[in-house]
PDB file of C-alpha atoms in Angstrom:
ATOM      1  CA  MET S1116       0.892-140.249  86.056  1.00  0.00           C
ATOM      2  CA  LYS S1117      -1.969-142.745  85.630  1.00  0.00           C
ATOM      3  CA  ASP S1118      -4.437-140.021  86.547  1.00  0.00           C
ATOM      4  CA  ASP S1119      -2.891-137.774  83.917  1.00  0.00           C
ATOM      5  CA  ILE S1120      -3.176-140.505  81.285  1.00  0.00           C
ATOM      6  CA  ALA S1121      -6.768-141.245  82.294  1.00  0.00           C
ATOM      7  CA  ARG S1122      -7.600-137.543  82.140  1.00  0.00           C
ATOM      8  CA  LYS S1123      -6.046-137.221  78.698  1.00  0.00           C
ATOM      9  CA  GLU S1124      -7.925-140.284  77.486  1.00  0.00           C
ATOM     10  CA  GLN S1125     -11.138-138.772  78.847  1.00  0.00           C
ATOM     11  CA  ASN S1126     -10.315-135.508  77.050  1.00  0.00           C
ATOM     12  CA  ILE S1127      -9.816-137.450  73.830  1.00  0.00           C
ATOM     13  CA  GLN S1128     -13.186-139.162  74.242  1.00  0.00           C
ATOM     14  CA  THR S1129     -14.881-135.842  74.936  1.00  0.00           C
ATOM     15  CA  LEU S1130     -13.248-134.202  71.935  1.00  0.00           C
ATOM     16  CA  GLU S1131     -14.139-137.143  69.714  1.00  0.00           C
ATOM     17  CA  LYS S1132     -17.762-136.876  70.830  1.00  0.00           C
ATOM     18  CA  GLU S1133     -17.700-133.155  70.023  1.00  0.00           C
ATOM     19  CA  LYS S1134     -16.098-133.928  66.681  1.00  0.00           C
ATOM     20  CA  ASP S1135     -18.829-136.486  65.928  1.00  0.00           C
ATOM     21  CA  GLN S1136     -21.503-133.950  66.895  1.00  0.00           C
ATOM     22  CA  LEU S1137     -19.932-131.310  64.658  1.00  0.00           C
ATOM     23  CA  SER S1138     -19.844-133.814  61.813  1.00  0.00           C
ATOM     24  CA  ILE S1139     -23.540-134.543  62.297  1.00  0.00           C
ATOM     25  CA  GLU S1140     -24.350-130.831  62.380  1.00  0.00           C
ATOM     26  CA  LEU S1141     -22.249-130.281  59.276  1.00  0.00           C
ATOM     27  CA  LEU S1142     -24.182-132.982  57.431  1.00  0.00           C
ATOM     28  CA  ALA S1143     -27.445-131.368  58.509  1.00  0.00           C
ATOM     29  CA  LYS S1144     -26.269-127.951  57.265  1.00  0.00           C
ATOM     30  CA  ASN S1145     -25.247-129.495  53.948  1.00  0.00           C
ATOM     31  CA  GLU S1146     -28.707-131.042  53.615  1.00  0.00           C
ATOM     32  CA  VAL S1147     -30.377-127.682  54.292  1.00  0.00           C
ATOM     33  CA  ILE S1148     -28.092-125.996  51.750  1.00  0.00           C
ATOM     34  CA  ASN S1149     -28.961-128.627  49.148  1.00  0.00           C
ATOM     35  CA  GLN S1150     -32.671-128.193  49.836  1.00  0.00           C
ATOM     36  CA  GLN S1151     -32.393-124.432  49.455  1.00  0.00           C
ATOM     37  CA  LYS S1152     -30.478-124.831  46.197  1.00  0.00           C
ATOM     38  CA  GLU S1153     -33.272-127.084  44.930  1.00  0.00           C
ATOM     39  CA  LYS S1154     -35.791-124.383  45.825  1.00  0.00           C
ATOM     40  CA  ILE S1155     -33.797-121.809  43.866  1.00  0.00           C
ATOM     41  CA  ASP S1156     -33.674-124.155  40.864  1.00  0.00           C
ATOM     42  CA  GLU S1157     -37.403-124.719  41.158  1.00  0.00           C
ATOM     43  CA  GLN S1158     -38.013-120.969  41.299  1.00  0.00           C
ATOM     44  CA  ALA S1159     -35.870-120.454  38.211  1.00  0.00           C
ATOM     45  CA  ALA S1160     -37.980-123.049  36.382  1.00  0.00           C
ATOM     46  CA  ASN S1161     -41.122-121.274  37.581  1.00  0.00           C
ATOM     47  CA  GLU S1162     -39.776-117.938  36.350  1.00  0.00           C
ATOM     48  CA  TYR S1163     -39.158-119.503  32.954  1.00  0.00           C
ATOM     49  CA  LYS S1164     -42.705-120.917  32.859  1.00  0.00           C
ATOM     50  CA  ILE S1165     -44.168-117.551  33.872  1.00  0.00           C
ATOM     51  CA  LYS S1166     -42.196-115.834  31.121  1.00  0.00           C
ATOM     52  CA  ASN S1167     -43.427-118.310  28.487  1.00  0.00           C
ATOM     53  CA  LEU S1168     -47.037-118.150  29.661  1.00  0.00           C
ATOM     54  CA  THR S1169     -46.938-114.366  29.716  1.00  0.00           C
ATOM     55  CA  THR S1170     -45.683-114.292  26.131  1.00  0.00           C
ATOM     56  CA  LYS S1171     -48.477-116.625  24.976  1.00  0.00           C
ATOM     57  CA  LEU S1172     -51.051-114.553  26.834  1.00  0.00           C
ATOM     58  CA  LYS S1173     -49.866-111.362  25.122  1.00  0.00           C
ATOM     59  CA  GLN S1174     -50.234-113.023  21.733  1.00  0.00           C
ATOM     60  CA  ALA S1175     -53.770-114.194  22.544  1.00  0.00           C
ATOM     61  CA  ASP S1176     -55.115-110.904  23.895  1.00  0.00           C
ATOM     62  CA  LYS S1177     -53.324-107.702  22.909  1.00  0.00           C
ATOM     63  CA  ASN S1178     -56.021-105.569  24.547  1.00  0.00           C
ATOM     64  CA  SER S1179     -54.893-106.596  28.031  1.00  0.00           C
ATOM     65  CA  SER S1180     -51.170-106.005  27.430  1.00  0.00           C
ATOM     66  CA  VAL S1181     -50.875-103.207  29.990  1.00  0.00           C
ATOM     67  CA  LEU S1182     -52.373-105.354  32.761  1.00  0.00           C
ATOM     68  CA  GLU S1183     -50.244-108.328  31.787  1.00  0.00           C
ATOM     69  CA  GLU S1184     -47.066-106.283  31.982  1.00  0.00           C
ATOM     70  CA  GLU S1185     -47.994-105.094  35.456  1.00  0.00           C
ATOM     71  CA  LEU S1186     -48.728-108.671  36.520  1.00  0.00           C
ATOM     72  CA  GLU S1187     -45.439-109.886  35.079  1.00  0.00           C
ATOM     73  CA  ASN S1188     -43.528-107.167  36.921  1.00  0.00           C
ATOM     74  CA  VAL S1189     -45.216-107.996  40.211  1.00  0.00           C
ATOM     75  CA  GLN S1190     -44.495-111.697  39.761  1.00  0.00           C
ATOM     76  CA  LYS S1191     -40.882-111.078  38.807  1.00  0.00           C
ATOM     77  CA  THR S1192     -40.419-108.762  41.761  1.00  0.00           C
ATOM     78  CA  LYS S1193     -41.859-111.309  44.187  1.00  0.00           C
ATOM     79  CA  LEU S1194     -39.792-114.146  42.737  1.00  0.00           C
ATOM     80  CA  TYR S1195     -36.680-111.982  42.675  1.00  0.00           C
ATOM     81  CA  LYS S1196     -37.119-111.028  46.327  1.00  0.00           C
ATOM     82  CA  LYS S1197     -37.715-114.640  47.326  1.00  0.00           C
ATOM     83  CA  ASN S1198     -34.730-115.770  45.298  1.00  0.00           C
ATOM     84  CA  GLU S1199     -32.496-113.103  46.851  1.00  0.00           C
ATOM     85  CA  ALA S1200     -33.644-114.052  50.351  1.00  0.00           C
ATOM     86  CA  LEU S1201     -32.882-117.710  49.642  1.00  0.00           C
ATOM     87  CA  LYS S1202     -29.457-116.796  48.275  1.00  0.00           C
ATOM     88  CA  LYS S1203     -28.697-114.848  51.466  1.00  0.00           C
ATOM     89  CA  TYR S1204     -29.918-117.774  53.546  1.00  0.00           C
ATOM     90  CA  ILE S1205     -27.669-120.168  51.614  1.00  0.00           C
ATOM     91  CA  ALA S1206     -24.732-117.788  52.025  1.00  0.00           C
ATOM     92  CA  ASN S1207     -25.325-117.693  55.785  1.00  0.00           C
ATOM     93  CA  LEU S1208     -25.586-121.480  55.924  1.00  0.00           C
ATOM     94  CA  THR S1209     -22.434-121.793  53.872  1.00  0.00           C
ATOM     95  CA  ASN S1210     -20.619-119.471  56.287  1.00  0.00           C
ATOM     96  CA  GLU S1211     -21.859-121.527  59.220  1.00  0.00           C
ATOM     97  CA  LYS S1212     -20.738-124.687  57.441  1.00  0.00           C
ATOM     98  CA  GLU S1213     -17.261-123.235  56.901  1.00  0.00           C
ATOM     99  CA  GLU S1214     -17.054-122.208  60.556  1.00  0.00           C
ATOM    100  CA  MET S1215     -18.083-125.695  61.595  1.00  0.00           C
ATOM    101  CA  GLU S1216     -15.472-127.213  59.290  1.00  0.00           C
ATOM    102  CA  LYS S1217     -12.832-124.978  60.897  1.00  0.00           C
ATOM    103  CA  ALA S1218     -14.021-125.992  64.361  1.00  0.00           C
ATOM    104  CA  LEU S1219     -13.914-129.630  63.306  1.00  0.00           C
ATOM    105  CA  GLU S1220     -10.340-129.176  62.100  1.00  0.00           C
ATOM    106  CA  VAL S1221      -9.378-127.520  65.396  1.00  0.00           C
ATOM    107  CA  GLN S1222     -10.932-130.407  67.322  1.00  0.00           C
ATOM    108  CA  SER S1223      -9.073-132.926  65.154  1.00  0.00           C
ATOM    109  CA  ASN S1224      -5.815-131.082  65.777  1.00  0.00           C
ATOM    110  CA  LYS S1225      -6.470-131.060  69.533  1.00  0.00           C
ATOM    111  CA  ILE S1226      -7.148-134.803  69.461  1.00  0.00           C
ATOM    112  CA  ASP S1227      -3.926-135.376  67.519  1.00  0.00           C
ATOM    113  CA  GLU S1228      -1.965-133.293  70.034  1.00  0.00           C
ATOM    114  CA  ILE S1229      -3.456-135.153  72.986  1.00  0.00           C
ATOM    115  CA  ASN S1230      -2.824-138.494  71.306  1.00  0.00           C
ATOM    116  CA  GLN S1231       0.807-137.517  70.741  1.00  0.00           C
ATOM    117  CA  SER S1232       1.118-136.377  74.336  1.00  0.00           C
ATOM    118  CA  LEU S1233      -0.536-139.566  75.523  1.00  0.00           C
ATOM    119  CA  SER S1234       1.773-141.690  73.387  1.00  0.00           C
ATOM    120  CA  ALA S1235       4.752-139.809  74.787  1.00  0.00           C
ATOM    121  CA  SER S1236       3.438-140.281  78.327  1.00  0.00           C
ATOM    122  CA  LYS S1237       2.898-143.994  77.768  1.00  0.00           C
ATOM    123  CA  ALA S1238       6.346-144.341  76.217  1.00  0.00           C
ATOM    124  CA  GLY S1239       7.839-142.601  79.232  1.00  0.00           C
ATOM    125  CA  THR S1240       6.224-145.021  81.710  1.00  0.00           C
TER     126      THR S1240
END
């Protein structure tokens, strides 16, 4: 009986350590997601600047309009591809975060079950 209680208490400690580790990993994932969102915002600001600069350049030199349009398209394509890749990365991180949250909930439920079992065992002794 005492061995069973000690084993359950050890299981609780192990699960709590795993829960703490999952919480730490979840915080790290959230930080990465926030950093990636900042990069997307920064890229959007850069796209806006590029658009404004391109417009001013067209007004200053109409003779080079064909080259400027090609440059603008290349820049937009590169930024679009980068932005899409970052969005996919954030989506993957968000999925991982949700999986970790589910795992954390499962661990919490296991701890609650063991605590209830332990309380029942202690009450029975």
